[in-house]
XYZ file of C-alpha atoms in Angstrom:
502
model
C 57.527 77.452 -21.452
C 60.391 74.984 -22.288
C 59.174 72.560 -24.612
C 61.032 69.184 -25.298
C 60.098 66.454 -27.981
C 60.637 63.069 -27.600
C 63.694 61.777 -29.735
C 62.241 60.263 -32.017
C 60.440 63.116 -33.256
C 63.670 65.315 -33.043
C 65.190 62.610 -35.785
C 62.097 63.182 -38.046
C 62.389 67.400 -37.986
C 66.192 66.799 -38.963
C 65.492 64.675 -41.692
C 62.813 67.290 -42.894
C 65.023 70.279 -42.506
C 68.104 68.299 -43.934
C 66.241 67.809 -47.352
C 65.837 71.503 -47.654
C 69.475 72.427 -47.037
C 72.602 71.646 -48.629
C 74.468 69.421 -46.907
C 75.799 69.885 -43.836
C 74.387 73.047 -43.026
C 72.444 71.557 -40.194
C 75.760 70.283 -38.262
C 77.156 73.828 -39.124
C 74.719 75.597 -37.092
C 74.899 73.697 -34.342
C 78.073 73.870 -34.242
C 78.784 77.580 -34.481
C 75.620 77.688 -31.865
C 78.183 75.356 -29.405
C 81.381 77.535 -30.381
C 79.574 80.932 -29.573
C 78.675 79.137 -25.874
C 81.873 77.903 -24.994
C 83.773 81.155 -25.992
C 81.470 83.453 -23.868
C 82.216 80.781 -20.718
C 85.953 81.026 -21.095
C 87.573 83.739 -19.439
C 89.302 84.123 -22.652
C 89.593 82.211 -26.409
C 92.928 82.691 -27.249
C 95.809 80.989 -25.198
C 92.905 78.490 -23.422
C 93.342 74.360 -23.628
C 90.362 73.306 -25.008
C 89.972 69.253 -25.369
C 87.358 67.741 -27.485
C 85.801 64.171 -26.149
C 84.704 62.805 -29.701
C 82.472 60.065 -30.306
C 81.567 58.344 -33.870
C 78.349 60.032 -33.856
C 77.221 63.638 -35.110
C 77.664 65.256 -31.857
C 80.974 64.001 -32.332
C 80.358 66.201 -35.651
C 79.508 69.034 -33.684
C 82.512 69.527 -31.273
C 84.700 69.021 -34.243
C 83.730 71.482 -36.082
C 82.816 73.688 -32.499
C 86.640 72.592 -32.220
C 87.562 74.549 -35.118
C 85.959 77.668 -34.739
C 87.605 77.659 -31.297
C 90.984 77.001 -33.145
C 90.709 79.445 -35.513
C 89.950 82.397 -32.316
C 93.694 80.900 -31.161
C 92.462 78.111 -28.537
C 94.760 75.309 -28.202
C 91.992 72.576 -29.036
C 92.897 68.805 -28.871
C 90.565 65.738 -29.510
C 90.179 62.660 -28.279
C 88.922 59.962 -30.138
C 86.761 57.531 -28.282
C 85.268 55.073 -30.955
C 86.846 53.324 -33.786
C 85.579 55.896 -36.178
C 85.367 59.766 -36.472
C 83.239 62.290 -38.229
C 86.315 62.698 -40.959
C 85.118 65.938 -42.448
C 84.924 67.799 -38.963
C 88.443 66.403 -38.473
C 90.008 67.672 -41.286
C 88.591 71.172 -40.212
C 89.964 70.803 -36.685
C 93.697 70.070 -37.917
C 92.806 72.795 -40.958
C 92.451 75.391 -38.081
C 95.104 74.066 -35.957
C 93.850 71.974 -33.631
C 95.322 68.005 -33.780
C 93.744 64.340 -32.445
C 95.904 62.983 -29.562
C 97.395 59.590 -29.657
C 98.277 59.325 -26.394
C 98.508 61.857 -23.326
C 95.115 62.214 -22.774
C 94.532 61.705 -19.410
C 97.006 64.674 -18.839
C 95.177 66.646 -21.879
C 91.648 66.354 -20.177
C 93.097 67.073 -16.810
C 94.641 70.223 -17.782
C 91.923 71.780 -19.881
C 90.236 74.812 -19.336
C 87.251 73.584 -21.296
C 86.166 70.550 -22.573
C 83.208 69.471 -24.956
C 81.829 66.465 -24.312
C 80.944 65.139 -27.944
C 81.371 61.254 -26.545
C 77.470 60.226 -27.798
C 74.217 61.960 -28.608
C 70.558 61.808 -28.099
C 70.177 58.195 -29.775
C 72.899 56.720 -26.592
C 70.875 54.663 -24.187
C 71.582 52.608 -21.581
C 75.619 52.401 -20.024
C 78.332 53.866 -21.407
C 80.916 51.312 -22.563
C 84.892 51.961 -22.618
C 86.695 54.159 -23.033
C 83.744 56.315 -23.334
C 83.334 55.823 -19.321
C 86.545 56.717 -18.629
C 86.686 60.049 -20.443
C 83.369 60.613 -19.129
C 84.550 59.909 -15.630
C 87.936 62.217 -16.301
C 85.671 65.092 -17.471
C 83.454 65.015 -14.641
C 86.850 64.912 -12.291
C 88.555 67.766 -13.529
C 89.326 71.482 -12.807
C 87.845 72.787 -16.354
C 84.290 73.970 -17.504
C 82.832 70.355 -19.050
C 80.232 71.719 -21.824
C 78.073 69.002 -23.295
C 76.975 68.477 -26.926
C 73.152 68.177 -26.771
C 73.007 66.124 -23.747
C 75.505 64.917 -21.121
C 77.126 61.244 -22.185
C 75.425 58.773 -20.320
C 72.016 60.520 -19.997
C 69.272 58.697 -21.582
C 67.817 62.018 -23.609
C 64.329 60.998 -23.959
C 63.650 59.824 -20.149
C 67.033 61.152 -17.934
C 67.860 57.446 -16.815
C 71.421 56.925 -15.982
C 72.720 53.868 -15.832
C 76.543 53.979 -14.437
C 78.911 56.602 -15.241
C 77.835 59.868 -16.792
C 79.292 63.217 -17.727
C 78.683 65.887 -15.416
C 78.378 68.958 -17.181
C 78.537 72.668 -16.142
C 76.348 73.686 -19.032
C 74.397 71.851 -21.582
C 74.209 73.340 -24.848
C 70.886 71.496 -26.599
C 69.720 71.675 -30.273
C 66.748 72.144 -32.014
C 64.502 71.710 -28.792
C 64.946 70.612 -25.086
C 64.967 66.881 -24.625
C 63.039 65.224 -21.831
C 65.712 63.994 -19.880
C 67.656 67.310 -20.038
C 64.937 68.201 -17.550
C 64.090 65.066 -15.766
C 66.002 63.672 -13.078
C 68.455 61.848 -12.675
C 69.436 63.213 -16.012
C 68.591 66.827 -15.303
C 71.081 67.226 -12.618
C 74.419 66.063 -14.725
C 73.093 69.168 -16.902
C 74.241 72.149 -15.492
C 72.336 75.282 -16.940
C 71.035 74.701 -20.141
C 71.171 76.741 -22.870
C 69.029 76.055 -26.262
C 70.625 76.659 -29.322
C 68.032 77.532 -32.728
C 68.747 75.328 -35.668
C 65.596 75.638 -37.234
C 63.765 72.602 -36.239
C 60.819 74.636 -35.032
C 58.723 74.292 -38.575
C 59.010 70.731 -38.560
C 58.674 69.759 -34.600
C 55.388 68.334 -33.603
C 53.643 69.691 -30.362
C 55.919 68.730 -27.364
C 55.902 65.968 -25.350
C 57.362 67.731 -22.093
C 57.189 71.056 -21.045
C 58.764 72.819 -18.156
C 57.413 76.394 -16.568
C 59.091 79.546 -16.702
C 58.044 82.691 -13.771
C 56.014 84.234 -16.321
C 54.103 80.810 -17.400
C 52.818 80.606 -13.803
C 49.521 82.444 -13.402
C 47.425 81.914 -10.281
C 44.242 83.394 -9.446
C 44.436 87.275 -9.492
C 41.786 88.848 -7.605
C 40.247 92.339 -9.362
C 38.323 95.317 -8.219
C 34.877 93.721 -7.789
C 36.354 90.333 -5.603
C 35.107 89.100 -2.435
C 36.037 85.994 -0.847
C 33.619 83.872 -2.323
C 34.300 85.065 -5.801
C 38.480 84.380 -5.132
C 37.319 80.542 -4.443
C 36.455 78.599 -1.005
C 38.355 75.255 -0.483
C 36.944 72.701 1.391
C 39.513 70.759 3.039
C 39.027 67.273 4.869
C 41.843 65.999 6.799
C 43.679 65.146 10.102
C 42.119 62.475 12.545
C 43.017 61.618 16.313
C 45.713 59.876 15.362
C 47.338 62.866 12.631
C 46.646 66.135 13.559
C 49.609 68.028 12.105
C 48.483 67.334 8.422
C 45.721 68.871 9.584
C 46.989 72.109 10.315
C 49.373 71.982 7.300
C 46.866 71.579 4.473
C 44.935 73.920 5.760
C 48.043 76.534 5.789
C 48.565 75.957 2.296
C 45.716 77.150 1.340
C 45.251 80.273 3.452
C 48.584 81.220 2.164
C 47.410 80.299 -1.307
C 45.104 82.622 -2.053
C 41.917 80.806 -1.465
C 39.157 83.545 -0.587
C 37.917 81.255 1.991
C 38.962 77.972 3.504
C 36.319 75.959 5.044
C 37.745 73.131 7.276
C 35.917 69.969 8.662
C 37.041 67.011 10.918
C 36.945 65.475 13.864
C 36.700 67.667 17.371
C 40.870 67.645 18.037
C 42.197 68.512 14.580
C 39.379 71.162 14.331
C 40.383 72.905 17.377
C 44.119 73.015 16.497
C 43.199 74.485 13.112
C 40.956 76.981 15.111
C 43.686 77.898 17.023
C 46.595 78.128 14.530
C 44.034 79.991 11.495
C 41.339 81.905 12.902
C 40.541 82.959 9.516
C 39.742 79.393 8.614
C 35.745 78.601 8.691
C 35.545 75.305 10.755
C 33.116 72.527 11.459
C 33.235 69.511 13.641
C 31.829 66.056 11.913
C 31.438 62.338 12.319
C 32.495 60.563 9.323
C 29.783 58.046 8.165
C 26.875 60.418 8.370
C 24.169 60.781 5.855
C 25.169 64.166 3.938
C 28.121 65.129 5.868
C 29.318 67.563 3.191
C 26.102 69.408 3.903
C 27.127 70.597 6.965
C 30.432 72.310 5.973
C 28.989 74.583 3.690
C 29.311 75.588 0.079
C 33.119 75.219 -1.533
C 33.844 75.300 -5.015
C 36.722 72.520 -4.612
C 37.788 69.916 -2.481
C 40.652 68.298 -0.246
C 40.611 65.148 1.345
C 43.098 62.848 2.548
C 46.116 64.343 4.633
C 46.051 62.253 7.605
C 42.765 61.137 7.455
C 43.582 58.013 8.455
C 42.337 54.859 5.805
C 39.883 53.112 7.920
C 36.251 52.869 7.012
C 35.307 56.364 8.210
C 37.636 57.796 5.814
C 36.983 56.084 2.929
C 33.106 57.348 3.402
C 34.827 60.989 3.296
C 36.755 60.148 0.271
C 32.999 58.557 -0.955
C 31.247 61.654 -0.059
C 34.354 64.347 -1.364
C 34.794 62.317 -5.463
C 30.744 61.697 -5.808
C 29.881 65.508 -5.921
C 30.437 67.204 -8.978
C 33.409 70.155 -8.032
C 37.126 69.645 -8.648
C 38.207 67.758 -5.926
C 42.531 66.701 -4.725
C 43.234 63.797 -3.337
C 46.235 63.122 -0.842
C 47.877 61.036 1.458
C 45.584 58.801 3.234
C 43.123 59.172 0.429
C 45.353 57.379 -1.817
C 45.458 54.604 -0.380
C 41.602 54.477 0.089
C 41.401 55.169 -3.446
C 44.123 52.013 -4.230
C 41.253 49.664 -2.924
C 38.208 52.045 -4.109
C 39.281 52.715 -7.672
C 35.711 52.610 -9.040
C 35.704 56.272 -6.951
C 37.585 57.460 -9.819
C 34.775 57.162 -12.359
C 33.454 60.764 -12.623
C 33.246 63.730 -14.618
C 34.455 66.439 -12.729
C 38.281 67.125 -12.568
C 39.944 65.247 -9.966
C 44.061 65.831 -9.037
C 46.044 63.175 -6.637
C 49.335 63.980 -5.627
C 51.441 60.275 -4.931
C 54.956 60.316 -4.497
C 56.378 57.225 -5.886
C 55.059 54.596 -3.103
C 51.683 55.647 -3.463
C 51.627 55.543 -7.182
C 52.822 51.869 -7.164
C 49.890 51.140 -5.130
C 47.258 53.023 -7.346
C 48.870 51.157 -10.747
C 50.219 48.233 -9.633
C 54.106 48.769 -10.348
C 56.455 48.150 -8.046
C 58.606 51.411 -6.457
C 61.300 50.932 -8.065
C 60.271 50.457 -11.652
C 58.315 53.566 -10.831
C 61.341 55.499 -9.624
C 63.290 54.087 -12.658
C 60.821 55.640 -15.545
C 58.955 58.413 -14.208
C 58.102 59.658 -17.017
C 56.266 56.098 -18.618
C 54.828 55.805 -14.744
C 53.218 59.362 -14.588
C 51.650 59.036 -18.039
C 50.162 55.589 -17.601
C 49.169 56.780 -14.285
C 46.663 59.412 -15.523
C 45.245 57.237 -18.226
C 44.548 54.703 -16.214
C 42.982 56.606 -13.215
C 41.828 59.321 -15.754
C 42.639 62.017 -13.561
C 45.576 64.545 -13.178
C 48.356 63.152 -12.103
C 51.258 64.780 -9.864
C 54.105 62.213 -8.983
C 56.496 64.061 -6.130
C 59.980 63.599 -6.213
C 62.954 65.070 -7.149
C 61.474 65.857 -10.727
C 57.873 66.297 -9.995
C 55.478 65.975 -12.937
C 52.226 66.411 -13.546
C 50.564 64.568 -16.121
C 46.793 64.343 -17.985
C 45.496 62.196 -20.803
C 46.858 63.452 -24.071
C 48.440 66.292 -22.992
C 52.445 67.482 -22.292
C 53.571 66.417 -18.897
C 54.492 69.243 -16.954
C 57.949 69.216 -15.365
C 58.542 71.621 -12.124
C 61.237 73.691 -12.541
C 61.638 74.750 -8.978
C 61.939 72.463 -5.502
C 65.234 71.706 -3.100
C 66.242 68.385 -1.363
C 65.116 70.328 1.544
C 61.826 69.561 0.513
C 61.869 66.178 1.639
C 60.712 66.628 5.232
C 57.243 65.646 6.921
C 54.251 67.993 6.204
C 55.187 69.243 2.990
C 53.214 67.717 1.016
C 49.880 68.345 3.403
C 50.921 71.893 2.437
C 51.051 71.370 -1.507
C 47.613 69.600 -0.988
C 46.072 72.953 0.597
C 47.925 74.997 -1.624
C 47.155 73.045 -4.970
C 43.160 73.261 -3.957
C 43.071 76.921 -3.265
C 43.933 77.413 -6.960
C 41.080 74.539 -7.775
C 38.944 76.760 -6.068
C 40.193 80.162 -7.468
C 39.225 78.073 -11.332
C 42.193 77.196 -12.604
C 41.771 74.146 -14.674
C 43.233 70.881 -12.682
C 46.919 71.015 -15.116
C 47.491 73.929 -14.826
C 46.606 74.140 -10.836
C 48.709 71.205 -9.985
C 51.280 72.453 -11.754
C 51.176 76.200 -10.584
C 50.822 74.988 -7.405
C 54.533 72.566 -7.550
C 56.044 75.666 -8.659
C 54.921 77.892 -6.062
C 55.691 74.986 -3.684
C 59.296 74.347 -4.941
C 60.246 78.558 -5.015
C 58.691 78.843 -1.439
C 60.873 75.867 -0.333
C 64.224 77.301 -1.842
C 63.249 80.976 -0.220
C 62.854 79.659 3.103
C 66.165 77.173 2.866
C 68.271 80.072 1.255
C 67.142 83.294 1.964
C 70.788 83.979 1.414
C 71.634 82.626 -2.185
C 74.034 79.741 -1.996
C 73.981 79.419 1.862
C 70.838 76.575 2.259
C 69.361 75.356 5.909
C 66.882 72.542 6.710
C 63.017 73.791 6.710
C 60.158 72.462 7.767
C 56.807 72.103 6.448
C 55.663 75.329 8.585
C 58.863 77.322 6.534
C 56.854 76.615 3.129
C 53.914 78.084 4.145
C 55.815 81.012 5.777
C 57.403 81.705 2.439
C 54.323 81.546 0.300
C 53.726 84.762 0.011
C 57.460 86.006 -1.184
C 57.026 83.058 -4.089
C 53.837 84.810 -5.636
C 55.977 87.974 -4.960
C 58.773 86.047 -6.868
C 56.599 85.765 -10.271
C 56.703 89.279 -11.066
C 60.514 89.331 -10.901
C 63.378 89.183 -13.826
C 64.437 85.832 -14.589
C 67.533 86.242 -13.116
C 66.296 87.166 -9.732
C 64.357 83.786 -8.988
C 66.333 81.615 -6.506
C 67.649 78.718 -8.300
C 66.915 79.702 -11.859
C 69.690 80.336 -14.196
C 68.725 82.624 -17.305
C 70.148 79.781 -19.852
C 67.179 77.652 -17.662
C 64.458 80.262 -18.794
C-alpha cells in the first residue's frame, strides 16, 4: 500500500523527529533525497540549466540546498525568488557551490531550463496561488524542461488535491516523509506526474494513515483451491434491469461471471431475464413479480446480494431493495437503488455489511449536499457519507474512493477517462458482489473490485500502451480476465502504473 497522513499529522512527526536531530538534518535529507531524483531524470548533471522556483517556505529550503548538490555535480543552477524572503542558509549554499539568485531574466531562465524544481510553497499552501507565484507556476508548467516538484505541486491543496486556479504541472513529484492525500486525489493527483517517496524518517513518529492507495500485490480476490466448487467460490444474487432498462441487466450480471463468482443467480422481470439467458447461459435465472410475499425465496440460496442497476425506482423496486437490505448477507446497492434508498434511509439500519456505489449525483441525494460541493471535497463527502449511512462507501469519479467508519479511505489507483461511458458501472456492481460473495470483507471488496475495474478499462482502451480507443461497458467485462492476469505481474508491466507510483 501507499499510505498518506493528513498534514497536520505530517507537522507533528517533524516536530518529533526534529527534537532528536541536530538542526537541520531533517531539511538535509530531503534535500539530498530531491538532488538524487532530479540527477537520475537528467540526461546528464554536468553542463544542464537547472532553475530553482523558491518560495519563503522550507520547501523553498529544500530546492536550495537540492540546488547545491546539483551545483556542486557542475549543473548550471539559478533561483528565483518568489516571496519577499528566502531560506538564507540554503542560499548561501547555492552561491557556495556556484549556483546564483537571478534579478531579472527569469522568464528566459525558466524557459530555457532543462530542469526545474518547483520549491514555490509546501504542504501548509491552500487555496490560490497569489503573484508572482502564479506566474512562475504557469511558466513551469509551459516549458520544454522536466518540472520536478518539492513535496507537492504549487497550487495543490496537499491534504485534499483541490486546485483553485493556476497550478504547477509536474513531471514527477518527489514527496517526503509519507504520501499526502492530495498527491493521490484528483484534481491534485493529475498535476503530479509519477511520484516518487523519499525516506526521511518520519515513519516512527507517523500515526496510522488517513489515505491509502493499492498496489498489484495489495489486491487479493477470492482464490479458489483444490477442494472448490461453485458454491464454495460464492453465488451472487443479482436483482436488476426492468422493461424499461434491460442493458444494466445484462451488464451486472457480466461483471460478475467474469468476476469470479462460483455462481450467479439472476432474478427479474420476464424481458431482462431472457436477455441474460441468452447472453450468459451459465447464469442461474428466475422470473419474478416484485411485491410478492418472499420473493427472495424463489431465487435460491446466495451468499451476497445486488440490487439496483436499472431497476427502475417505482414502488416495485423499492420492495426489492426492502426484501435485498432486510436479510442478513452482504448486500451492494446501485443505481436505481440509490435513489430508493435517498427516500428509504431507515433501510440502512442493519447489521450485515452493506456497499453502495454513487457517483457524485447520487451521493448528494443520499447526504443532502449539493453536486458540486460534493465534487469540490471528495474526500470530506466520502467520509461523512459512510458515517452517516453506516455503510461502505464507493464515490465514482475520476479518483474513486471507498470509504468506512474509522477506517483509511481507499484511493483506486487504476481507471481511464474512457471509463465514463454507459454500463460501466452496472458492471462494477456485478463485479464488486462476486467478491462479496467469494467473502471478502465489504472494504476490501469494493475496493478490489475499483481496481480490477479501472486495469480492465485501461487494457481494453490501450491494448497497445500509449495508443487509447473509446470502450464500452461490454470491453470491461471482456478484459476482466487479463486484469486478474495483470496482478501477478512486475510493477512495471501494469498498464498505467509507473514504478515511482508503486
Amino acid at each position: 500500500m501507499r499510505y498518506a497522513h493528513e498534514v497536520g499529522k505530517v507537522r507533528a512527526a517533524e516536530r518529533a523527529l526534529m527534537a532528536r536531530l541536530p538542526e537541520g538534518t531533517l531539511m538535509q535529507r530531503a534535500a539530498a533525497g530531491l538532488a538524487s531524483v532530479c540527477a537520475r531524470v537528467l540526461p546528464a548533471v554536468y553542463g544542464s540549466r537547472v532553475v530553482l522556483l523558491i518560495g519563503g517556505g522550507d520547501n523553498g529550503g529544500d530546492a536550495l540546498y537540492a540546488g547545491a548538490r546539483l551545483a556542486r555535480r557542475g549543473a548550471r543552477v539559478h533561483a528565483v525568488q518568489a516571496g519577499s524572503t528566502i531560506h538564507e542558509a540554503g542560499l548561501a549554499a547555492l552561491r557556495a557551490a556556484g549556483g546564483r539568485l537571478l534579478d531579472g531574466g527569469q522568464e528566459a531562465a525558466i524557459a530555457g531550463a532543462d530542469l526545474i524544481i518547483d520549491g514555490l510553497t509546501g504542504i501548509g499552501g491552500s487555496g490560490g496561488l497569489r503573484e508572482p507565484h502564479a506566474t512562475y507556476a504557469a511558466l513551469a508548467s509551459e516549458s520544454a524542461g522536466i518540472v520536478v516538484a518539492c513535496d507537492v505541486p504549487s497550487g495543490v491543496d496537499a491534504g485534499s488535491g483541490r486546485v483553485a486556479g493556476t497550478a504547477v504541472h509536474a513531471d514527477l513529484t518527489v514527496t517526503f516523509g509519507t504520501h499526502k492525500p492530495g498527491l493521490l486525489i484528483d484534481p491534485g493527483a493529475s498535476y503530479c506526474g509519477v511520484v516518487e517517496l523519499v525516506d526521511i524518517g518520519l515513519g516512527p513518529d507517523l500515526p496510522d494513515p488517513d489515505v491509502v492507495a493499492a498496489r498489484p500485490v495489495d489486491v487479493q480476490p477470492p482464490e479458489p483451491g483444490p477442494e472448490s466448487d461453485k458454491y464454495r467460490r460464492g453465488v451472487v444474487g443479482i436483482l436488476a434491469g426492468g422493461e424499461e432498462f434491460t442493458g444494466a441487466a445484462v451488464l451486472s450480471a457480466g461483471g460478475a461471471v467474469r468476476g469470479g463468482a462460483g455462481m450467479v443467480r439472476f432474478a427479474s422481470v420476464r424481458h431482462p431475464v431472457e436477455l441474460v439467458r441468452h447472453r450468459w447461459p451459465e447464469v442461474v435465472t428466475t422470473v419474478i413479480e416484485p411485491g410478492r410475499a418472499k420473493v427472495l425465496e424463489r431465487i435460491g440460496r446466495v451468499q451476497a446480494w445486488v440490487v439496483g442497476p436499472g431497476l427502475g425506482t417505482g414502488a416495485a423496486a423499492e420492495s426489492l431493495v426492502e426484501a435485498v437490505l432486510t436479510t442478513d448477507l452482504p448486500a451492494l446497492v446501485d443505481a436505481d437503488g440509490l435513489t430508493v434508498l435517498s427516500r428509504r434511509r431507515d433501510l440502512l439500519r442493519r447489521a450485515a455489511p452493506t456497499v453502495l456505489t454513487p457517483h457524485a449525483g447520487e451521493l448528494s441525494r443520499l447526504i443532502a449536499a449539493t453536486r458540486d460541493d460534493i465534487e469540490a471535497a471528495r474526500l470530506d463527502h466520502v467520509r461523512r457519507a459512510a458515517a452517516e449511512l453506516s455503510a461502505t462507501v464507493l464515490l465514482k469519479g475520476s479518483t474513486t474512493l471507498v470509504a468506512e467508519e474509522d477506517r483509511p479511505v481507499r484511493v483506486n489507483p487504476t481507471g481511464t477517462p474512457r471509463l465514463a461511458t454507459a454500463g460501466t458501472g452496472d458492471v462494477l456492481s456485478g463485479l464488486i458482489g462476486a467478491l462479496l460473495a467469494g467473502g471478502m470483507p465489504a472494504l476490501d471488496a469494493a475496493a478490489a473490485g475499483a481496481y480490477l475495474h479501472g486495469l480492465a478499462a485501461r487494457l481494453a482502451s490501450a491494448p497497445t500502451p500509449g495508443l487509447e480507443s473509446p470502450i464500452s461497458a461490454e470491453d470491461v467485462i471482456t478484459a476482466l480476465p487479463d486484469a486478474f492476469r495483470t496482478l501477478s505481474l512486475p510493477v512495471a508491466a501494469v498498464p498505467g502504473q509507473a514504478p515511482g507510483d508503486a
